[in-house]
Amino acid sequence: MSVDPAPRRGWCPGLARPMPTGDGLLVRLHPVSGRLSAGQVRAAARAAREGGNGLLDVTARGNLQIRGVTAESHGRVVDILAEAGLGDARHDGGPQRLTLDAPLAGADVLAVVAAVEAIGREVVGLPAKTLVAVEDAAGGLGPVEADVWVRVAFDAGCRLTSMSPYQARDVSSPRPRGEETRTWRRAMSEGAEDKLFPALRLAIATPAAPLWLAPMPAPAALATLRTLLQGLATSGARRMRALPDAKRGALLDGLERGDAPPAGTVHPAGLHGRTLLAELPFGRCDAALLDRLAAWSERYGDGHIALTPSRGVALTARDESTAARLRDEAAGLIVDPADPRRAVAACPGAPACASGGTPAQGDAPRLAAAFAAFSREGATAHVSGCPKGCAHPGPATLTLVGRPDGRYGVVLDGQAGTDTDRVLTFGAVLERLESLRDLSSPWAETGLRDAFREPA
């Protein structure tokens, strides 16, 4: 049986242009590097309470979306968030936030992020979903659906800036910048002396795998990035991987190819030095939790949080003893890397999303419990309310795809848009998983294929 994926939207919601969903309008905020002050976090919570249904999601790009906004309350939401400095960065249909970086990345990454965002805002016609992934050795992102990758050279011998991570995050904001920002932007210009900067590695997405270029000094790399983004903007393609071979070849003409660099470290949930990475269960929170996060950031840290690509938050404490207290305070969130919920991705599903045929968000906790034995052996699961697969576009060991009749299509080692003949109720899915619970090694030999073979 063939399942046709629901069409993906060609634009992304923002503050001024919300998206209709099953539970009202969805307003999405796009803070650069996911960085929010405690005051901005409280403003988002207030907007969710006064103008939405009180529920919010952190997305896989580290953005924050407010659910349940109405046509009547939208103006109030805009006023609250604009006053807090959370207005849209652009109004031409281009990406509100172009970059994605890891919460533990260094100051060099944060300065590159700021430079890339500035370049992106100057590229007319850039598709709304364009994504530039910026990484270093300490801040890897793992598999992401990026159009361009930028890796800061793993040689710490020369620094991109003299800014601390906190200063770098501040200047990466789209808000008006100060003299220090103008100084480094001049330094990042193409005429700057290369020896002052580390090398950057660029790669562009292709249908098969990222195509890496040889290392370049930062000014030259950023100039090349501008050319790549302009090429995408004028190509008519929505994503870099969709470029025809001839256009891709022309865009890369004269650029030296290189080998893929070592992957950066991807940090799981938990305490890393003074920084706590806490994931939200399936990316969902409410206004009350946002208020608590703001209070924790002031009580234990510097009064800021960062939204993370793992659909959670990062909070940095003042010292190690304070960090331990912060971790204890956040015990209701996912702070244990072995938590089985970490292995399951889930979208809001029905009724929150109009495309959803199943209550993915409600089914996800029960799936995580039944799937725990598999997740301990590295397996992953995805509960999608429809074939779009928004919460996890890539493949998973087990993917459940919601159907209009309330059942799930079951996909093994594939993704939400994959055709499948296995269609089951959610109860039947749980029964098949639980049938393997008593095995000493449910992953051994046929594993999940045994559980979902036909007939049951």
Tab-separated table of C-alpha atoms in Angstrom:
chain	number	residue	atom	x	y	z
A	1	MET	CA	0.000	0.000	0.000
A	2	SER	CA	1.408	3.398	-0.985
A	3	VAL	CA	1.077	6.411	1.276
A	4	ASP	CA	1.524	9.793	-0.408
A	5	PRO	CA	3.416	12.210	1.859
A	6	ALA	CA	1.531	15.358	2.719
A	7	PRO	CA	3.097	18.340	0.943
A	8	ARG	CA	5.651	20.337	2.893
A	9	ARG	CA	4.994	24.014	3.212
A	10	GLY	CA	7.369	26.288	1.341
A	11	TRP	CA	7.478	28.886	4.089
A	12	CYS	CA	8.000	29.003	7.823
A	13	PRO	CA	5.784	30.801	10.332
A	14	GLY	CA	7.077	33.772	12.276
A	15	LEU	CA	5.648	36.397	14.572
A	16	ALA	CA	3.979	38.580	11.948
A	17	ARG	CA	2.947	35.626	9.787
A	18	PRO	CA	1.592	32.770	11.937
A	19	MET	CA	0.590	29.369	10.579
A	20	PRO	CA	-2.919	27.901	10.925
A	21	THR	CA	-2.926	24.566	12.788
A	22	GLY	CA	-5.521	22.334	14.390
A	23	ASP	CA	-5.401	24.219	17.701
A	24	GLY	CA	-5.308	27.746	16.296
A	25	LEU	CA	-2.504	29.886	14.930
A	26	LEU	CA	1.124	28.925	15.565
A	27	VAL	CA	3.605	31.757	16.189
A	28	ARG	CA	7.289	30.839	15.919
A	29	LEU	CA	10.190	32.769	17.437
A	30	HIS	CA	13.683	32.448	15.922
A	31	PRO	CA	16.327	33.679	18.400
A	32	VAL	CA	19.845	33.420	16.964
A	33	SER	CA	21.742	30.571	18.683
A	34	GLY	CA	18.487	29.979	20.583
A	35	ARG	CA	19.663	32.622	23.071
A	36	LEU	CA	16.973	34.250	25.255
A	37	SER	CA	17.252	36.472	28.297
A	38	ALA	CA	15.153	35.704	31.358
A	39	GLY	CA	12.977	38.698	30.480
A	40	GLN	CA	12.391	37.356	26.972
A	41	VAL	CA	11.544	33.910	28.329
A	42	ARG	CA	8.943	35.476	30.623
A	43	ALA	CA	7.554	37.513	27.719
A	44	ALA	CA	7.095	34.307	25.697
A	45	ALA	CA	5.345	32.688	28.655
A	46	ARG	CA	3.081	35.699	29.033
A	47	ALA	CA	2.251	35.711	25.325
A	48	ALA	CA	1.392	31.989	25.501
A	49	ARG	CA	-0.918	32.531	28.479
A	50	GLU	CA	-2.627	35.708	27.325
A	51	GLY	CA	-2.766	35.032	23.593
A	52	GLY	CA	-2.401	31.276	23.142
A	53	ASN	CA	-3.466	28.066	24.846
A	54	GLY	CA	-0.483	28.103	27.205
A	55	LEU	CA	1.444	25.384	25.329
A	56	LEU	CA	4.762	25.858	23.530
A	57	ASP	CA	7.162	23.686	21.535
A	58	VAL	CA	10.918	23.828	21.087
A	59	THR	CA	11.725	22.755	17.535
A	60	ALA	CA	14.625	20.706	16.169
A	61	ARG	CA	16.166	23.985	14.983
A	62	GLY	CA	16.107	25.410	18.480
A	63	ASN	CA	13.187	27.779	17.833
A	64	LEU	CA	10.217	28.395	20.122
A	65	GLN	CA	6.627	28.215	18.947
A	66	ILE	CA	3.518	29.384	20.744
A	67	ARG	CA	0.374	27.359	20.102
A	68	GLY	CA	-3.323	28.182	20.145
A	69	VAL	CA	-3.134	31.846	19.146
A	70	THR	CA	-6.348	33.263	17.703
A	71	ALA	CA	-6.962	35.941	15.096
A	72	GLU	CA	-8.245	38.165	17.892
A	73	SER	CA	-5.286	37.581	20.228
A	74	HIS	CA	-2.531	37.695	17.611
A	75	GLY	CA	-2.060	41.459	17.863
A	76	ARG	CA	-1.576	41.201	21.612
A	77	VAL	CA	1.002	38.438	21.151
A	78	VAL	CA	2.886	40.565	18.618
A	79	ASP	CA	2.945	43.540	21.004
A	80	ILE	CA	4.242	41.495	23.957
A	81	LEU	CA	6.992	39.798	21.979
A	82	ALA	CA	8.066	42.821	19.931
A	83	GLU	CA	8.463	44.831	23.114
A	84	ALA	CA	10.790	42.088	24.394
A	85	GLY	CA	12.963	42.267	21.263
A	86	LEU	CA	11.595	39.054	19.754
A	87	GLY	CA	10.199	40.455	16.525
A	88	ASP	CA	10.896	38.998	13.100
A	89	ALA	CA	14.385	39.638	11.690
A	90	ARG	CA	13.187	39.955	8.085
A	91	HIS	CA	9.941	40.465	6.198
A	92	ASP	CA	10.782	39.247	2.688
A	93	GLY	CA	9.895	35.575	3.146
A	94	GLY	CA	13.501	34.554	3.765
A	95	PRO	CA	14.726	32.575	6.789
A	96	GLN	CA	14.132	34.339	10.092
A	97	ARG	CA	17.073	32.366	11.476
A	98	LEU	CA	19.605	30.972	9.039
A	99	THR	CA	21.991	29.133	11.359
A	100	LEU	CA	22.010	26.242	13.794
A	101	ASP	CA	24.762	25.675	16.356
A	102	ALA	CA	25.238	23.513	19.438
A	103	PRO	CA	24.807	24.944	22.956
A	104	LEU	CA	28.364	24.058	24.017
A	105	ALA	CA	30.062	25.498	20.935
A	106	GLY	CA	32.834	28.010	21.582
A	107	ALA	CA	33.065	31.746	21.001
A	108	ASP	CA	34.530	31.229	17.515
A	109	VAL	CA	31.375	29.400	16.412
A	110	LEU	CA	29.177	32.098	17.889
A	111	ALA	CA	31.032	34.828	16.044
A	112	VAL	CA	30.788	32.865	12.786
A	113	VAL	CA	27.061	32.441	13.429
A	114	ALA	CA	26.687	36.203	13.760
A	115	ALA	CA	28.604	36.770	10.516
A	116	VAL	CA	26.561	34.160	8.629
A	117	GLU	CA	23.283	35.634	9.869
A	118	ALA	CA	24.391	39.077	8.669
A	119	ILE	CA	25.297	37.650	5.253
A	120	GLY	CA	21.999	35.805	4.997
A	121	ARG	CA	19.918	38.914	5.671
A	122	GLU	CA	21.563	40.541	2.662
A	123	VAL	CA	20.723	37.701	0.242
A	124	VAL	CA	17.438	38.472	-1.502
A	125	GLY	CA	15.212	35.530	-2.358
A	126	LEU	CA	16.813	33.031	0.016
A	127	PRO	CA	14.313	30.178	0.595
A	128	ALA	CA	12.653	30.232	3.999
A	129	LYS	CA	13.891	26.801	5.088
A	130	THR	CA	17.563	27.407	4.238
A	131	LEU	CA	19.832	26.172	7.029
A	132	VAL	CA	23.559	26.670	7.686
A	133	ALA	CA	24.943	24.335	10.356
A	134	VAL	CA	27.941	25.796	12.242
A	135	GLU	CA	30.072	23.431	14.327
A	136	ASP	CA	33.396	23.054	16.092
A	137	ALA	CA	35.111	20.235	17.977
A	138	ALA	CA	33.208	20.931	21.203
A	139	GLY	CA	29.858	21.611	19.576
A	140	GLY	CA	28.766	19.007	17.048
A	141	LEU	CA	25.195	18.781	15.776
A	142	GLY	CA	25.068	15.224	14.470
A	143	PRO	CA	22.803	14.525	11.470
A	144	VAL	CA	20.922	17.676	10.452
A	145	GLU	CA	19.094	18.643	7.264
A	146	ALA	CA	21.448	21.523	6.479
A	147	ASP	CA	22.027	23.193	3.122
A	148	VAL	CA	25.540	24.290	4.033
A	149	TRP	CA	27.876	23.168	6.828
A	150	VAL	CA	30.558	25.400	8.336
A	151	ARG	CA	33.161	23.787	10.597
A	152	VAL	CA	35.583	25.946	12.546
A	153	ALA	CA	39.084	24.486	12.285
A	154	PHE	CA	39.941	22.301	15.261
A	155	ASP	CA	43.230	24.183	15.761
A	156	ALA	CA	42.844	26.413	18.790
A	157	GLY	CA	46.107	28.208	18.018
A	158	CYS	CA	44.456	31.292	16.577
A	159	ARG	CA	41.259	32.817	17.716
A	160	LEU	CA	38.537	34.376	15.618
A	161	THR	CA	37.679	36.946	18.258
A	162	SER	CA	38.622	37.906	21.776
A	163	MET	CA	34.990	37.744	22.884
A	164	SER	CA	33.733	35.452	25.605
A	165	PRO	CA	30.930	33.016	24.701
A	166	TYR	CA	28.448	35.317	26.440
A	167	GLN	CA	29.602	38.376	24.474
A	168	ALA	CA	29.571	36.401	21.231
A	169	ARG	CA	26.007	35.251	21.852
A	170	ASP	CA	24.969	38.823	22.562
A	171	VAL	CA	26.380	40.175	19.308
A	172	SER	CA	24.827	37.334	17.321
A	173	SER	CA	21.400	38.752	18.163
A	174	PRO	CA	19.567	40.578	15.362
A	175	ARG	CA	19.039	43.511	17.722
A	176	PRO	CA	21.069	46.709	17.136
A	177	ARG	CA	24.757	46.053	17.650
A	178	GLY	CA	27.432	48.073	19.400
A	179	GLU	CA	30.949	49.158	18.541
A	180	GLU	CA	32.484	45.774	19.393
A	181	THR	CA	30.247	44.140	16.811
A	182	ARG	CA	31.199	46.661	14.135
A	183	THR	CA	34.848	46.013	14.938
A	184	TRP	CA	34.696	42.264	14.366
A	185	ARG	CA	32.523	42.685	11.290
A	186	ARG	CA	35.243	44.881	9.787
A	187	ALA	CA	37.783	42.236	10.779
A	188	MET	CA	35.741	39.539	9.038
A	189	SER	CA	35.765	41.460	5.765
A	190	GLU	CA	37.478	39.914	2.781
A	191	GLY	CA	40.466	42.260	3.007
A	192	ALA	CA	41.426	41.259	6.548
A	193	GLU	CA	44.720	39.507	7.220
A	194	ASP	CA	44.100	35.779	7.024
A	195	LYS	CA	46.642	34.947	9.702
A	196	LEU	CA	44.392	36.463	12.380
A	197	PHE	CA	41.713	33.844	11.875
A	198	PRO	CA	41.261	30.065	12.014
A	199	ALA	CA	40.368	28.181	8.877
A	200	LEU	CA	36.769	27.284	8.092
A	201	ARG	CA	35.545	24.193	6.268
A	202	LEU	CA	32.445	24.435	4.072
A	203	ALA	CA	30.235	21.699	2.669
A	204	ILE	CA	27.044	21.818	0.640
A	205	ALA	CA	24.233	19.298	0.667
A	206	THR	CA	23.826	16.890	-2.234
A	207	PRO	CA	21.284	14.077	-2.634
A	208	ALA	CA	23.912	11.558	-1.488
A	209	ALA	CA	26.072	13.241	1.187
A	210	PRO	CA	27.630	16.594	2.059
A	211	LEU	CA	30.290	17.660	-0.436
A	212	TRP	CA	33.221	19.129	1.499
A	213	LEU	CA	35.598	21.829	0.306
A	214	ALA	CA	39.205	22.331	1.316
A	215	PRO	CA	39.884	24.579	4.355
A	216	MET	CA	39.830	28.322	3.707
A	217	PRO	CA	40.711	31.359	5.811
A	218	ALA	CA	37.593	32.737	7.454
A	219	PRO	CA	37.187	35.844	5.247
A	220	ALA	CA	37.488	33.791	2.051
A	221	ALA	CA	35.170	31.101	3.432
A	222	LEU	CA	32.492	33.632	4.312
A	223	ALA	CA	32.768	35.212	0.866
A	224	THR	CA	32.336	31.726	-0.643
A	225	LEU	CA	29.346	31.102	1.620
A	226	ARG	CA	27.735	34.304	0.344
A	227	THR	CA	28.218	33.062	-3.235
A	228	LEU	CA	26.684	29.681	-2.384
A	229	LEU	CA	23.651	31.278	-0.741
A	230	GLN	CA	23.176	33.665	-3.653
A	231	GLY	CA	23.366	30.704	-6.023
A	232	LEU	CA	20.636	28.896	-4.083
A	233	ALA	CA	18.485	32.041	-3.987
A	234	THR	CA	18.590	32.465	-7.767
A	235	SER	CA	18.289	28.777	-8.655
A	236	GLY	CA	14.578	28.329	-7.996
A	237	ALA	CA	15.310	25.324	-5.754
A	238	ARG	CA	14.023	25.278	-2.181
A	239	ARG	CA	16.994	23.367	-0.744
A	240	MET	CA	20.634	22.997	-1.758
A	241	ARG	CA	20.336	19.224	-2.165
A	242	ALA	CA	17.659	19.777	-4.848
A	243	LEU	CA	20.002	21.707	-7.164
A	244	PRO	CA	20.461	20.028	-10.546
A	245	ASP	CA	23.954	18.610	-11.031
A	246	ALA	CA	24.820	21.216	-13.656
A	247	LYS	CA	23.890	24.139	-11.383
A	248	ARG	CA	25.737	22.595	-8.460
A	249	GLY	CA	28.806	22.086	-10.599
A	250	ALA	CA	28.722	25.695	-11.812
A	251	LEU	CA	28.359	26.943	-8.257
A	252	LEU	CA	31.417	24.957	-7.131
A	253	ASP	CA	33.532	25.716	-10.177
A	254	GLY	CA	37.063	26.669	-9.172
A	255	LEU	CA	36.661	25.581	-5.527
A	256	GLU	CA	39.029	22.916	-4.236
A	257	ARG	CA	37.360	19.793	-2.856
A	258	GLY	CA	38.444	18.378	0.498
A	259	ASP	CA	37.940	15.430	2.808
A	260	ALA	CA	35.235	15.457	5.470
A	261	PRO	CA	36.643	16.728	8.782
A	262	PRO	CA	36.236	14.806	12.051
A	263	ALA	CA	32.780	15.124	13.557
A	264	GLY	CA	32.344	17.403	16.533
A	265	THR	CA	31.192	16.091	19.885
A	266	VAL	CA	27.416	15.823	20.279
A	267	HIS	CA	26.602	16.229	23.964
A	268	PRO	CA	23.638	14.321	25.442
A	269	ALA	CA	21.290	15.497	28.151
A	270	GLY	CA	22.925	16.026	31.524
A	271	LEU	CA	25.468	18.209	33.265
A	272	HIS	CA	28.563	19.173	31.267
A	273	GLY	CA	30.831	21.219	33.465
A	274	ARG	CA	28.674	24.136	34.567
A	275	THR	CA	26.177	23.789	31.711
A	276	LEU	CA	23.026	21.724	32.098
A	277	LEU	CA	21.481	20.347	28.917
A	278	ALA	CA	17.870	19.558	29.771
A	279	GLU	CA	15.556	18.198	27.106
A	280	LEU	CA	11.812	18.782	27.130
A	281	PRO	CA	9.798	15.565	26.844
A	282	PHE	CA	9.020	15.414	23.114
A	283	GLY	CA	9.793	19.115	22.811
A	284	ARG	CA	6.680	20.317	24.648
A	285	CYS	CA	6.366	22.696	27.605
A	286	ASP	CA	3.864	25.131	29.067
A	287	ALA	CA	4.006	28.761	30.159
A	288	ALA	CA	4.528	27.823	33.812
A	289	LEU	CA	7.671	25.849	32.951
A	290	LEU	CA	9.032	28.789	30.945
A	291	ASP	CA	8.599	31.005	33.992
A	292	ARG	CA	10.503	28.462	36.097
A	293	LEU	CA	13.310	28.307	33.533
A	294	ALA	CA	13.645	32.084	33.649
A	295	ALA	CA	13.808	32.004	37.432
A	296	TRP	CA	16.433	29.215	37.418
A	297	SER	CA	18.599	31.143	34.954
A	298	GLU	CA	18.664	34.111	37.317
A	299	ARG	CA	18.985	32.119	40.530
A	300	TYR	CA	21.791	29.833	39.369
A	301	GLY	CA	23.340	31.437	36.287
A	302	ASP	CA	23.699	34.546	34.134
A	303	GLY	CA	20.015	35.209	33.444
A	304	HIS	CA	19.961	33.550	29.992
A	305	ILE	CA	18.884	30.246	28.505
A	306	ALA	CA	19.591	28.724	25.100
A	307	LEU	CA	17.080	26.636	23.184
A	308	THR	CA	18.798	23.528	21.814
A	309	PRO	CA	18.506	21.335	18.686
A	310	SER	CA	17.630	18.424	20.988
A	311	ARG	CA	14.341	20.264	21.657
A	312	GLY	CA	15.374	21.382	25.106
A	313	VAL	CA	17.273	24.121	26.908
A	314	ALA	CA	20.803	24.847	28.075
A	315	LEU	CA	21.431	26.739	31.313
A	316	THR	CA	24.930	27.663	32.507
A	317	ALA	CA	25.442	27.940	36.256
A	318	ARG	CA	27.856	30.260	38.048
A	319	ASP	CA	29.940	27.425	39.533
A	320	GLU	CA	29.928	23.645	39.921
A	321	SER	CA	28.042	23.544	43.228
A	322	THR	CA	25.368	25.809	41.786
A	323	ALA	CA	25.212	23.583	38.707
A	324	ALA	CA	24.450	20.549	40.868
A	325	ARG	CA	21.563	22.405	42.523
A	326	LEU	CA	20.291	23.459	39.114
A	327	ARG	CA	20.294	19.850	37.929
A	328	ASP	CA	18.313	18.787	40.996
A	329	GLU	CA	15.808	21.587	40.413
A	330	ALA	CA	15.303	20.499	36.802
A	331	ALA	CA	14.702	16.832	37.684
A	332	GLY	CA	11.275	16.909	36.019
A	333	LEU	CA	12.944	17.459	32.638
A	334	ILE	CA	15.117	14.962	30.789
A	335	VAL	CA	18.558	15.328	32.377
A	336	ASP	CA	19.643	11.680	32.254
A	337	PRO	CA	21.238	10.534	28.978
A	338	ALA	CA	19.735	7.067	29.558
A	339	ASP	CA	16.149	8.364	29.756
A	340	PRO	CA	14.173	6.247	27.225
A	341	ARG	CA	12.175	9.282	26.111
A	342	ARG	CA	15.325	10.627	24.439
A	343	ALA	CA	15.102	7.863	21.835
A	344	VAL	CA	11.605	8.868	20.678
A	345	ALA	CA	10.808	11.868	18.487
A	346	ALA	CA	7.206	13.041	18.267
A	347	CYS	CA	5.331	15.872	16.605
A	348	PRO	CA	2.234	17.480	18.195
A	349	GLY	CA	-0.101	15.276	16.125
A	350	ALA	CA	-3.887	15.524	16.334
A	351	PRO	CA	-5.740	17.583	17.331
A	352	ALA	CA	-3.031	20.276	17.599
A	353	CYS	CA	-1.921	19.825	13.975
A	354	ALA	CA	-4.546	19.857	11.237
A	355	SER	CA	-2.477	17.365	9.214
A	356	GLY	CA	-2.271	14.849	12.055
A	357	GLY	CA	-4.348	11.708	11.936
A	358	THR	CA	-3.197	10.406	15.331
A	359	PRO	CA	-2.373	11.957	18.751
A	360	ALA	CA	1.405	11.552	18.350
A	361	GLN	CA	2.299	13.668	21.387
A	362	GLY	CA	-0.010	11.661	23.616
A	363	ASP	CA	1.140	8.301	22.272
A	364	ALA	CA	4.861	9.050	22.534
A	365	PRO	CA	5.293	8.479	26.329
A	366	ARG	CA	3.688	5.035	26.124
A	367	LEU	CA	5.805	4.130	23.115
A	368	ALA	CA	8.955	5.263	24.945
A	369	ALA	CA	8.170	2.956	27.864
A	370	ALA	CA	7.485	-0.037	25.612
A	371	PHE	CA	10.530	0.741	23.459
A	372	ALA	CA	12.972	1.168	26.358
A	373	ALA	CA	14.737	-2.182	25.888
A	374	PHE	CA	15.466	-1.287	22.271
A	375	SER	CA	16.563	2.280	23.042
A	376	ARG	CA	19.155	0.951	25.499
A	377	GLU	CA	20.772	-0.787	22.544
A	378	GLY	CA	20.813	2.351	20.411
A	379	ALA	CA	17.515	2.032	18.562
A	380	THR	CA	15.424	5.121	17.834
A	381	ALA	CA	11.709	5.668	17.265
A	382	HIS	CA	9.592	8.375	15.672
A	383	VAL	CA	5.864	8.965	16.156
A	384	SER	CA	4.546	11.144	13.339
A	385	GLY	CA	0.948	12.256	13.090
A	386	CYS	CA	1.177	12.302	9.279
A	387	PRO	CA	3.619	11.358	6.470
A	388	LYS	CA	5.415	14.735	6.574
A	389	GLY	CA	7.628	13.623	9.465
A	390	CYS	CA	8.270	17.148	10.747
A	391	ALA	CA	9.688	16.114	14.136
A	392	HIS	CA	12.331	13.835	12.602
A	393	PRO	CA	12.809	14.080	8.824
A	394	GLY	CA	15.469	11.343	8.777
A	395	PRO	CA	15.157	7.594	9.249
A	396	ALA	CA	14.547	5.852	12.586
A	397	THR	CA	14.693	2.217	13.646
A	398	LEU	CA	10.903	2.304	14.143
A	399	THR	CA	8.660	4.965	12.631
A	400	LEU	CA	4.914	5.148	13.246
A	401	VAL	CA	3.073	7.192	10.626
A	402	GLY	CA	-0.380	8.472	11.534
A	403	ARG	CA	-3.250	7.835	9.157
A	404	PRO	CA	-6.623	9.596	8.832
A	405	ASP	CA	-8.359	6.484	10.206
A	406	GLY	CA	-6.453	6.773	13.501
A	407	ARG	CA	-4.142	3.822	12.874
A	408	TYR	CA	-0.390	3.891	12.292
A	409	GLY	CA	1.673	2.742	9.360
A	410	VAL	CA	4.732	0.916	10.712
A	411	VAL	CA	8.079	1.596	9.011
A	412	LEU	CA	11.253	-0.264	10.006
A	413	ASP	CA	14.594	1.432	9.323
A	414	GLY	CA	12.959	4.173	7.286
A	415	GLN	CA	11.246	7.534	7.584
A	416	ALA	CA	7.735	8.896	7.717
A	417	GLY	CA	7.278	9.142	3.942
A	418	THR	CA	8.351	5.537	3.320
A	419	ASP	CA	5.728	3.203	1.842
A	420	THR	CA	4.569	0.443	4.174
A	421	ASP	CA	2.081	-2.417	4.166
A	422	ARG	CA	2.089	-2.715	7.971
A	423	VAL	CA	-0.894	-0.810	9.410
A	424	LEU	CA	-1.820	-1.283	13.072
A	425	THR	CA	-3.689	0.390	15.885
A	426	PHE	CA	-1.453	1.953	18.510
A	427	GLY	CA	-2.551	-0.703	20.990
A	428	ALA	CA	-1.385	-3.424	18.617
A	429	VAL	CA	1.989	-1.690	18.231
A	430	LEU	CA	2.445	-1.710	22.026
A	431	GLU	CA	1.403	-5.369	22.272
A	432	ARG	CA	4.023	-6.398	19.727
A	433	LEU	CA	6.767	-4.464	21.484
A	434	GLU	CA	5.786	-5.820	24.876
A	435	SER	CA	5.849	-9.362	23.492
A	436	LEU	CA	9.653	-9.024	23.354
A	437	ARG	CA	10.060	-7.424	26.769
A	438	ASP	CA	11.058	-10.646	28.524
A	439	LEU	CA	13.753	-11.580	26.025
A	440	SER	CA	17.305	-11.249	27.352
A	441	SER	CA	18.347	-9.380	24.219
A	442	PRO	CA	15.351	-8.094	22.211
A	443	TRP	CA	17.728	-6.541	19.704
A	444	ALA	CA	19.419	-9.876	18.915
A	445	GLU	CA	19.025	-11.363	15.455
A	446	THR	CA	15.667	-10.334	14.000
A	447	GLY	CA	14.555	-7.988	16.830
A	448	LEU	CA	11.877	-5.589	15.684
A	449	ARG	CA	11.309	-7.481	12.446
A	450	ASP	CA	10.157	-10.439	14.543
A	451	ALA	CA	7.742	-8.196	16.431
A	452	PHE	CA	6.196	-6.730	13.285
A	453	ARG	CA	6.244	-9.651	10.906
A	454	GLU	CA	2.918	-10.711	9.409
A	455	PRO	CA	0.889	-12.369	10.769
A	456	ALA	CA	1.294	-11.321	14.382
